[in-house]
Amino acid sequence: MSAEIIDGKAFAADVRRKVAAQVARLKAEHGITPGLAVVLVGDDPASQVYVRNKGKMTVEAGMNSFEHRLPAETEEAALLALLDDLNADPTVHGILVQLPLPGHMDEANVINRIAPEKDVDGFHISNVGRLATGQKAMVPCTPLGCLMMLRDLHGSLSGMDAVVVGRSNIVGKPMAQLLLRDSCTVTIAHSRTRNIEELCRRADILVAAVGRAEMITGAWIKPGATVIDVGINRIPAPERGEGRTRLVGDVHFDSAARVAGAITPVPGGVGPMTIACLLANTLTACCRAHGLPEPEGLTV
Ligand code: GUN
């Protein structure tokens, strides 16, 4: 048996097309342009790449992109003051502070300073609580993208056994909440989970978000299961030449693809969906700010 490969790149391009079409309509019918502010503190190279891509795709979707780059030694108070300004700015509908922040800053304090209705990452304590209690929330982008792909593949997820490996605030916990909201029976597994392999083998839906290269192999997977690999790990690839590396997920793709029914590859699976969902969330935030209907097919 060989799994269907879920084409996250094509899926994300479709989401971005939908966003762009609805942005164009907002402009034409209401004279409103959604705006996304991205704040980067410090010069982490990976974060710089993400922020550049976010800015580029925001503009491509027809939205305004505002970038704020602050030096690594910026005082937390200065960052909070910038967030207050962005919160008050009516041209800014979404605010994202790129993580991780420099060690001298209190991440929770910074995130909770963002106005919840502009918190397009869905990390504000109010959005976390809203998601957990079934109220209208801003939903974290990566889990939102995973859920969109799962719904597209299965239609209803009701009654399915879902195992989420990883308990981060960014992916694992909100992913579990979304699956629970869609009536899955959800288990969160982590580094201290006993019999993790056996547990994973019971999953109809297995979401891997642990950040450990190729930890989950085909032996962990129930035949026919859907495997969503959120991991992005860089490992040495001497076969490509000295000092070369390659990207792999948390799932050992080749062995998993022989057992699973469907699987997301790395790269080209979940990754492209994250930015697409960020754009979708920015559009959603803009519509809500203006009392307009939610964008179609882009929220859950
Ligand atoms: N760093 C890694 N992932 C993310 C994310 O989803 N949002 C933000 N703001 N920072 C990140």
mmCIF file of C-alpha atoms and ligand atoms in Angstrom:
data_model
loop_
_atom_site.group_PDB
_atom_site.id
_atom_site.type_symbol
_atom_site.label_atom_id
_atom_site.label_comp_id
_atom_site.label_asym_id
_atom_site.label_seq_id
_atom_site.Cartn_x
_atom_site.Cartn_y
_atom_site.Cartn_z
ATOM 1 C CA MET A 1 0.000 0.000 0.000
ATOM 2 C CA SER A 2 1.205 3.488 -0.703
ATOM 3 C CA ALA A 3 -0.211 6.653 0.838
ATOM 4 C CA GLU A 4 -1.823 9.562 -0.940
ATOM 5 C CA ILE A 5 0.600 12.473 -0.680
ATOM 6 C CA ILE A 6 -1.250 15.554 0.541
ATOM 7 C CA ASP A 7 -0.076 18.500 -1.562
ATOM 8 C CA GLY A 8 0.145 21.308 0.983
ATOM 9 C CA LYS A 9 1.769 23.626 -1.514
ATOM 10 C CA ALA A 10 -1.179 23.418 -3.904
ATOM 11 C CA PHE A 11 -3.646 23.609 -1.013
ATOM 12 C CA ALA A 12 -1.924 26.724 0.340
ATOM 13 C CA ALA A 13 -1.894 28.352 -3.096
ATOM 14 C CA ASP A 14 -5.647 27.755 -3.255
ATOM 15 C CA VAL A 15 -6.164 29.354 0.186
ATOM 16 C CA ARG A 16 -4.062 32.348 -0.878
ATOM 17 C CA ARG A 17 -6.101 32.710 -4.082
ATOM 18 C CA LYS A 18 -9.311 32.701 -2.032
ATOM 19 C CA VAL A 19 -7.871 35.331 0.313
ATOM 20 C CA ALA A 20 -6.767 37.523 -2.604
ATOM 21 C CA ALA A 21 -10.202 37.294 -4.244
ATOM 22 C CA GLN A 22 -11.979 38.318 -1.041
ATOM 23 C CA VAL A 23 -9.464 41.106 -0.382
ATOM 24 C CA ALA A 24 -10.161 42.465 -3.861
ATOM 25 C CA ARG A 25 -13.888 42.401 -3.114
ATOM 26 C CA LEU A 26 -13.389 44.202 0.213
ATOM 27 C CA LYS A 27 -11.505 46.939 -1.586
ATOM 28 C CA ALA A 28 -14.000 47.263 -4.420
ATOM 29 C CA GLU A 29 -17.150 47.161 -2.288
ATOM 30 C CA HIS A 30 -16.015 48.857 0.918
ATOM 31 C CA GLY A 31 -12.746 50.674 0.143
ATOM 32 C CA ILE A 32 -10.999 48.666 2.878
ATOM 33 C CA THR A 33 -7.511 47.117 2.593
ATOM 34 C CA PRO A 34 -6.547 44.600 5.297
ATOM 35 C CA GLY A 35 -3.188 45.343 6.935
ATOM 36 C CA LEU A 36 -0.765 42.991 8.715
ATOM 37 C CA ALA A 37 2.027 44.252 10.978
ATOM 38 C CA VAL A 38 4.913 41.876 11.617
ATOM 39 C CA VAL A 39 7.372 42.639 14.407
ATOM 40 C CA LEU A 40 10.813 41.041 14.435
ATOM 41 C CA VAL A 41 13.145 41.566 17.379
ATOM 42 C CA GLY A 42 16.770 40.617 16.815
ATOM 43 C CA ASP A 43 18.426 39.005 13.821
ATOM 44 C CA ASP A 44 17.752 35.267 14.034
ATOM 45 C CA PRO A 45 18.392 34.138 10.431
ATOM 46 C CA ALA A 46 15.447 31.682 10.238
ATOM 47 C CA SER A 47 13.071 34.324 11.614
ATOM 48 C CA GLN A 48 14.331 36.835 9.038
ATOM 49 C CA VAL A 49 13.477 34.413 6.230
ATOM 50 C CA TYR A 50 9.972 33.806 7.662
ATOM 51 C CA VAL A 51 9.316 37.523 8.079
ATOM 52 C CA ARG A 52 10.454 38.300 4.533
ATOM 53 C CA ASN A 53 8.188 35.574 3.120
ATOM 54 C CA LYS A 54 5.253 36.767 5.199
ATOM 55 C CA GLY A 55 5.689 40.328 3.911
ATOM 56 C CA LYS A 56 5.951 39.194 0.297
ATOM 57 C CA MET A 57 2.859 36.989 0.430
ATOM 58 C CA THR A 58 0.843 39.638 2.279
ATOM 59 C CA VAL A 59 1.462 42.074 -0.576
ATOM 60 C CA GLU A 60 0.755 39.382 -3.176
ATOM 61 C CA ALA A 61 -2.652 38.835 -1.562
ATOM 62 C CA GLY A 62 -3.398 42.540 -2.025
ATOM 63 C CA MET A 63 -3.016 43.466 1.647
ATOM 64 C CA ASN A 64 -0.826 46.096 3.299
ATOM 65 C CA SER A 65 2.314 44.795 4.999
ATOM 66 C CA PHE A 66 3.966 46.750 7.807
ATOM 67 C CA GLU A 67 7.334 45.488 9.013
ATOM 68 C CA HIS A 68 8.948 46.558 12.271
ATOM 69 C CA ARG A 69 12.492 45.391 12.917
ATOM 70 C CA LEU A 70 13.932 46.092 16.344
ATOM 71 C CA PRO A 71 17.469 45.376 17.586
ATOM 72 C CA ALA A 72 17.972 42.342 19.845
ATOM 73 C CA GLU A 73 18.779 44.568 22.829
ATOM 74 C CA THR A 74 15.474 46.488 22.636
ATOM 75 C CA GLU A 75 13.864 46.963 26.049
ATOM 76 C CA GLU A 76 10.608 45.100 26.553
ATOM 77 C CA ALA A 77 8.906 48.410 27.397
ATOM 78 C CA ALA A 78 9.771 49.754 23.924
ATOM 79 C CA LEU A 79 8.246 46.699 22.270
ATOM 80 C CA LEU A 80 5.110 47.051 24.412
ATOM 81 C CA ALA A 81 4.852 50.722 23.389
ATOM 82 C CA LEU A 82 5.074 49.725 19.710
ATOM 83 C CA LEU A 83 2.292 47.161 20.254
ATOM 84 C CA ASP A 84 0.129 49.849 21.888
ATOM 85 C CA ASP A 85 0.590 52.001 18.769
ATOM 86 C CA LEU A 86 -0.275 49.114 16.439
ATOM 87 C CA ASN A 87 -3.305 48.211 18.576
ATOM 88 C CA ALA A 88 -4.576 51.781 18.139
ATOM 89 C CA ASP A 89 -3.828 51.991 14.399
ATOM 90 C CA PRO A 90 -7.022 51.428 12.355
ATOM 91 C CA THR A 91 -5.042 50.478 9.221
ATOM 92 C CA VAL A 92 -3.525 47.509 11.092
ATOM 93 C CA HIS A 93 -5.939 44.562 11.393
ATOM 94 C CA GLY A 94 -3.439 41.859 12.296
ATOM 95 C CA ILE A 95 -0.315 41.930 14.490
ATOM 96 C CA LEU A 96 2.279 39.173 14.663
ATOM 97 C CA VAL A 97 5.339 39.223 16.912
ATOM 98 C CA GLN A 98 7.819 36.719 15.532
ATOM 99 C CA LEU A 99 8.927 34.155 18.120
ATOM 100 C CA PRO A 100 11.247 33.334 19.751
ATOM 101 C CA LEU A 101 11.929 36.667 21.443
ATOM 102 C CA PRO A 102 15.333 37.524 22.976
ATOM 103 C CA GLY A 103 15.850 35.947 26.400
ATOM 104 C CA HIS A 104 15.418 39.156 28.411
ATOM 105 C CA MET A 105 11.791 39.496 27.304
ATOM 106 C CA ASP A 106 8.733 37.866 28.873
ATOM 107 C CA GLU A 107 7.039 36.217 25.899
ATOM 108 C CA ALA A 108 3.624 35.842 27.560
ATOM 109 C CA ASN A 109 3.655 39.465 28.635
ATOM 110 C CA VAL A 110 4.412 40.613 25.092
ATOM 111 C CA ILE A 111 1.825 38.367 23.407
ATOM 112 C CA ASN A 112 -0.881 39.376 25.860
ATOM 113 C CA ARG A 113 -0.274 43.045 25.043
ATOM 114 C CA ILE A 114 -1.574 42.499 21.500
ATOM 115 C CA ALA A 115 -5.254 43.406 21.162
ATOM 116 C CA PRO A 116 -6.972 39.964 21.049
ATOM 117 C CA GLU A 117 -8.980 40.887 17.946
ATOM 118 C CA LYS A 118 -5.709 41.692 16.112
ATOM 119 C CA ASP A 119 -3.861 38.610 17.421
ATOM 120 C CA VAL A 120 -3.633 36.734 14.107
ATOM 121 C CA ASP A 121 -1.340 34.116 15.704
ATOM 122 C CA GLY A 122 -4.109 33.201 18.156
ATOM 123 C CA PHE A 123 -1.595 33.081 21.024
ATOM 124 C CA HIS A 124 -3.234 35.703 23.300
ATOM 125 C CA ILE A 125 -4.616 34.150 26.480
ATOM 126 C CA SER A 126 -8.085 35.380 25.518
ATOM 127 C CA ASN A 127 -7.981 33.595 22.144
ATOM 128 C CA VAL A 128 -6.633 30.432 23.782
ATOM 129 C CA GLY A 129 -9.562 30.517 26.221
ATOM 130 C CA ARG A 130 -12.063 31.296 23.489
ATOM 131 C CA LEU A 131 -10.884 28.364 21.381
ATOM 132 C CA ALA A 132 -11.031 26.050 24.395
ATOM 133 C CA THR A 133 -14.579 27.134 25.266
ATOM 134 C CA GLY A 134 -15.952 27.111 21.730
ATOM 135 C CA GLN A 135 -16.258 30.886 21.354
ATOM 136 C CA LYS A 136 -15.280 32.798 18.240
ATOM 137 C CA ALA A 137 -11.472 33.070 18.374
ATOM 138 C CA MET A 138 -8.425 33.809 16.301
ATOM 139 C CA VAL A 139 -7.061 30.286 15.692
ATOM 140 C CA PRO A 140 -3.274 29.577 15.519
ATOM 141 C CA CYS A 141 -2.197 29.357 11.874
ATOM 142 C CA THR A 142 -0.430 25.987 11.735
ATOM 143 C CA PRO A 143 -3.186 23.964 13.450
ATOM 144 C CA LEU A 144 -5.775 25.847 11.374
ATOM 145 C CA GLY A 145 -3.965 24.795 8.196
ATOM 146 C CA CYS A 146 -3.815 21.175 9.398
ATOM 147 C CA LEU A 147 -7.532 21.179 10.167
ATOM 148 C CA MET A 148 -8.400 22.621 6.750
ATOM 149 C CA MET A 149 -6.456 19.813 5.044
ATOM 150 C CA LEU A 150 -8.035 17.133 7.274
ATOM 151 C CA ARG A 151 -11.557 18.405 6.600
ATOM 152 C CA ASP A 152 -10.855 18.554 2.887
ATOM 153 C CA LEU A 153 -9.654 14.952 2.920
ATOM 154 C CA HIS A 154 -12.291 13.421 5.218
ATOM 155 C CA GLY A 155 -15.274 15.735 5.234
ATOM 156 C CA SER A 156 -16.480 15.059 8.789
ATOM 157 C CA LEU A 157 -13.867 14.059 11.408
ATOM 158 C CA SER A 158 -16.568 13.057 13.892
ATOM 159 C CA GLY A 159 -15.727 10.010 16.002
ATOM 160 C CA MET A 160 -12.207 9.565 14.637
ATOM 161 C CA ASP A 161 -9.355 8.695 16.996
ATOM 162 C CA ALA A 162 -6.763 11.488 16.830
ATOM 163 C CA VAL A 163 -3.353 11.471 18.470
ATOM 164 C CA VAL A 164 -1.343 14.693 18.613
ATOM 165 C CA VAL A 165 2.316 14.110 19.422
ATOM 166 C CA GLY A 166 3.671 17.278 21.038
ATOM 167 C CA ARG A 167 2.145 19.679 23.573
ATOM 168 C CA SER A 168 3.390 23.110 22.514
ATOM 169 C CA ASN A 169 1.199 26.194 22.828
ATOM 170 C CA ILE A 170 1.820 26.985 19.140
ATOM 171 C CA VAL A 171 0.778 23.639 17.640
ATOM 172 C CA GLY A 172 0.047 20.657 19.916
ATOM 173 C CA LYS A 173 -2.481 22.157 22.333
ATOM 174 C CA PRO A 174 -4.491 24.231 19.824
ATOM 175 C CA MET A 175 -4.447 21.304 17.363
ATOM 176 C CA ALA A 176 -5.972 19.078 20.032
ATOM 177 C CA GLN A 177 -8.646 21.702 20.762
ATOM 178 C CA LEU A 178 -9.584 21.969 17.081
ATOM 179 C CA LEU A 179 -9.812 18.196 16.675
ATOM 180 C CA LEU A 180 -11.930 17.970 19.820
ATOM 181 C CA ARG A 181 -14.226 20.688 18.467
ATOM 182 C CA ASP A 182 -14.644 18.542 15.342
ATOM 183 C CA SER A 183 -15.703 15.637 17.599
ATOM 184 C CA CYS A 184 -12.543 13.520 17.405
ATOM 185 C CA THR A 185 -11.468 11.450 20.408
ATOM 186 C CA VAL A 186 -8.212 13.236 21.133
ATOM 187 C CA THR A 187 -5.062 12.143 22.924
ATOM 188 C CA ILE A 188 -2.028 14.380 23.396
ATOM 189 C CA ALA A 189 1.197 12.392 23.590
ATOM 190 C CA HIS A 190 4.557 13.818 24.649
ATOM 191 C CA SER A 191 8.055 12.919 25.820
ATOM 192 C CA ARG A 192 6.794 11.265 29.018
ATOM 193 C CA THR A 193 3.974 9.279 27.408
ATOM 194 C CA ARG A 194 4.154 5.534 28.077
ATOM 195 C CA ASN A 195 3.772 3.080 25.185
ATOM 196 C CA ILE A 196 3.728 5.966 22.760
ATOM 197 C CA GLU A 197 4.223 3.745 19.745
ATOM 198 C CA GLU A 198 1.228 1.580 20.618
ATOM 199 C CA LEU A 199 -0.855 4.677 21.333
ATOM 200 C CA CYS A 200 0.001 6.211 17.956
ATOM 201 C CA ARG A 201 -0.914 2.949 16.234
ATOM 202 C CA ARG A 202 -4.523 3.417 17.379
ATOM 203 C CA ALA A 203 -4.818 6.800 15.639
ATOM 204 C CA ASP A 204 -6.980 7.394 12.575
ATOM 205 C CA ILE A 205 -5.393 10.855 12.506
ATOM 206 C CA LEU A 206 -1.815 11.251 13.695
ATOM 207 C CA VAL A 207 -0.406 14.765 14.009
ATOM 208 C CA ALA A 208 3.345 14.919 14.648
ATOM 209 C CA ALA A 209 4.586 18.159 16.216
ATOM 210 C CA VAL A 210 7.504 17.287 18.460
ATOM 211 C CA GLY A 211 10.494 18.713 16.641
ATOM 212 C CA ARG A 212 12.433 15.432 16.578
ATOM 213 C CA ALA A 213 13.690 14.370 13.170
ATOM 214 C CA GLU A 214 12.017 11.229 11.798
ATOM 215 C CA MET A 215 10.985 9.999 15.261
ATOM 216 C CA ILE A 216 7.750 8.409 14.038
ATOM 217 C CA THR A 217 8.240 5.484 11.684
ATOM 218 C CA GLY A 218 5.865 3.268 9.728
ATOM 219 C CA ALA A 219 5.711 0.847 12.677
ATOM 220 C CA TRP A 220 3.863 3.534 14.705
ATOM 221 C CA ILE A 221 1.137 4.020 12.143
ATOM 222 C CA LYS A 222 -2.227 2.294 11.768
ATOM 223 C CA PRO A 223 -2.710 1.066 8.207
ATOM 224 C CA GLY A 224 -4.723 3.630 6.261
ATOM 225 C CA ALA A 225 -4.319 6.417 8.862
ATOM 226 C CA THR A 226 -3.892 10.077 7.922
ATOM 227 C CA VAL A 227 -0.525 11.435 9.004
ATOM 228 C CA ILE A 228 0.059 15.185 9.350
ATOM 229 C CA ASP A 229 3.731 16.039 9.833
ATOM 230 C CA VAL A 230 4.281 19.481 11.338
ATOM 231 C CA GLY A 231 8.007 18.957 12.004
ATOM 232 C CA ILE A 232 10.685 20.922 10.185
ATOM 233 C CA ASN A 233 14.105 19.559 11.113
ATOM 234 C CA ARG A 234 17.415 20.119 9.369
ATOM 235 C CA ILE A 235 19.682 17.064 9.377
ATOM 236 C CA PRO A 236 23.094 16.354 7.836
ATOM 237 C CA ALA A 237 22.911 14.945 4.294
ATOM 238 C CA PRO A 238 26.426 13.760 3.455
ATOM 239 C CA GLU A 239 25.012 11.984 0.376
ATOM 240 C CA ARG A 240 24.472 15.458 -1.096
ATOM 241 C CA GLY A 241 28.053 16.466 -0.452
ATOM 242 C CA GLU A 242 30.144 17.488 2.511
ATOM 243 C CA GLY A 243 28.450 19.863 4.934
ATOM 244 C CA ARG A 244 25.098 19.670 3.099
ATOM 245 C CA THR A 245 21.810 19.327 4.966
ATOM 246 C CA ARG A 246 18.214 18.487 4.151
ATOM 247 C CA LEU A 247 14.828 19.153 5.700
ATOM 248 C CA VAL A 248 12.901 16.283 7.243
ATOM 249 C CA GLY A 249 9.758 16.072 9.336
ATOM 250 C CA ASP A 250 9.046 14.370 12.656
ATOM 251 C CA VAL A 251 7.870 11.397 10.601
ATOM 252 C CA HIS A 252 10.132 8.989 8.738
ATOM 253 C CA PHE A 253 8.457 9.595 5.400
ATOM 254 C CA ASP A 254 9.349 6.503 3.366
ATOM 255 C CA SER A 255 8.381 3.922 5.970
ATOM 256 C CA ALA A 256 5.270 5.896 7.014
ATOM 257 C CA ALA A 257 4.068 6.341 3.431
ATOM 258 C CA ARG A 258 4.017 2.550 2.987
ATOM 259 C CA VAL A 259 1.481 2.194 5.816
ATOM 260 C CA ALA A 260 -0.539 5.435 5.958
ATOM 261 C CA GLY A 261 -3.587 6.195 3.836
ATOM 262 C CA ALA A 262 -2.557 9.819 3.370
ATOM 263 C CA ILE A 263 0.472 11.803 4.501
ATOM 264 C CA THR A 264 1.883 15.325 4.278
ATOM 265 C CA PRO A 265 5.463 15.542 2.979
ATOM 266 C CA VAL A 266 8.238 17.765 4.365
ATOM 267 C CA PRO A 267 8.831 20.160 2.735
ATOM 268 C CA GLY A 268 5.645 20.950 0.821
ATOM 269 C CA GLY A 269 3.053 19.766 3.338
ATOM 270 C CA VAL A 270 2.006 21.740 6.398
ATOM 271 C CA GLY A 271 4.675 24.462 6.019
ATOM 272 C CA PRO A 272 3.104 26.431 3.152
ATOM 273 C CA MET A 273 -0.276 26.327 4.918
ATOM 274 C CA THR A 274 0.980 28.346 7.889
ATOM 275 C CA ILE A 275 1.516 31.602 5.984
ATOM 276 C CA ALA A 276 -1.630 31.024 3.913
ATOM 277 C CA CYS A 277 -3.611 30.765 7.162
ATOM 278 C CA LEU A 278 -1.915 33.864 8.534
ATOM 279 C CA LEU A 279 -3.261 35.774 5.531
ATOM 280 C CA ALA A 280 -6.676 34.175 6.057
ATOM 281 C CA ASN A 281 -6.636 35.230 9.725
ATOM 282 C CA THR A 282 -5.687 38.791 8.792
ATOM 283 C CA LEU A 283 -8.631 38.956 6.395
ATOM 284 C CA THR A 284 -10.905 37.477 9.089
ATOM 285 C CA ALA A 285 -9.695 40.053 11.637
ATOM 286 C CA CYS A 286 -10.331 42.850 9.138
ATOM 287 C CA CYS A 287 -13.868 41.649 8.365
ATOM 288 C CA ARG A 288 -14.684 41.372 12.072
ATOM 289 C CA ALA A 289 -13.222 44.837 12.765
ATOM 290 C CA HIS A 290 -15.617 46.316 10.206
ATOM 291 C CA GLY A 291 -18.639 44.237 11.206
ATOM 292 C CA LEU A 292 -18.643 42.428 7.857
ATOM 293 C CA PRO A 293 -19.452 38.716 7.367
ATOM 294 C CA GLU A 294 -16.663 36.206 7.994
ATOM 295 C CA PRO A 295 -14.662 35.334 4.864
ATOM 296 C CA GLU A 296 -15.986 32.233 3.130
ATOM 297 C CA GLY A 297 -14.099 28.958 3.520
ATOM 298 C CA LEU A 298 -11.236 30.510 5.479
ATOM 299 C CA THR A 299 -12.348 30.195 9.094
ATOM 300 C CA VAL A 300 -13.343 27.261 11.275
HETATM 301 N N1 GUN B 1 7.842 31.165 15.378
HETATM 302 C C1 GUN B 1 7.668 29.901 14.940
HETATM 303 N N2 GUN B 1 6.380 29.700 14.600
HETATM 304 C C2 GUN B 1 5.749 30.853 14.800
HETATM 305 C C3 GUN B 1 4.405 31.265 14.618
HETATM 306 O O1 GUN B 1 3.515 30.522 14.197
HETATM 307 N N3 GUN B 1 4.138 32.549 14.960
HETATM 308 C C4 GUN B 1 5.074 33.382 15.448
HETATM 309 N N4 GUN B 1 4.714 34.624 15.765
HETATM 310 N N5 GUN B 1 6.327 33.038 15.631
HETATM 311 C C5 GUN B 1 6.657 31.772 15.304
#
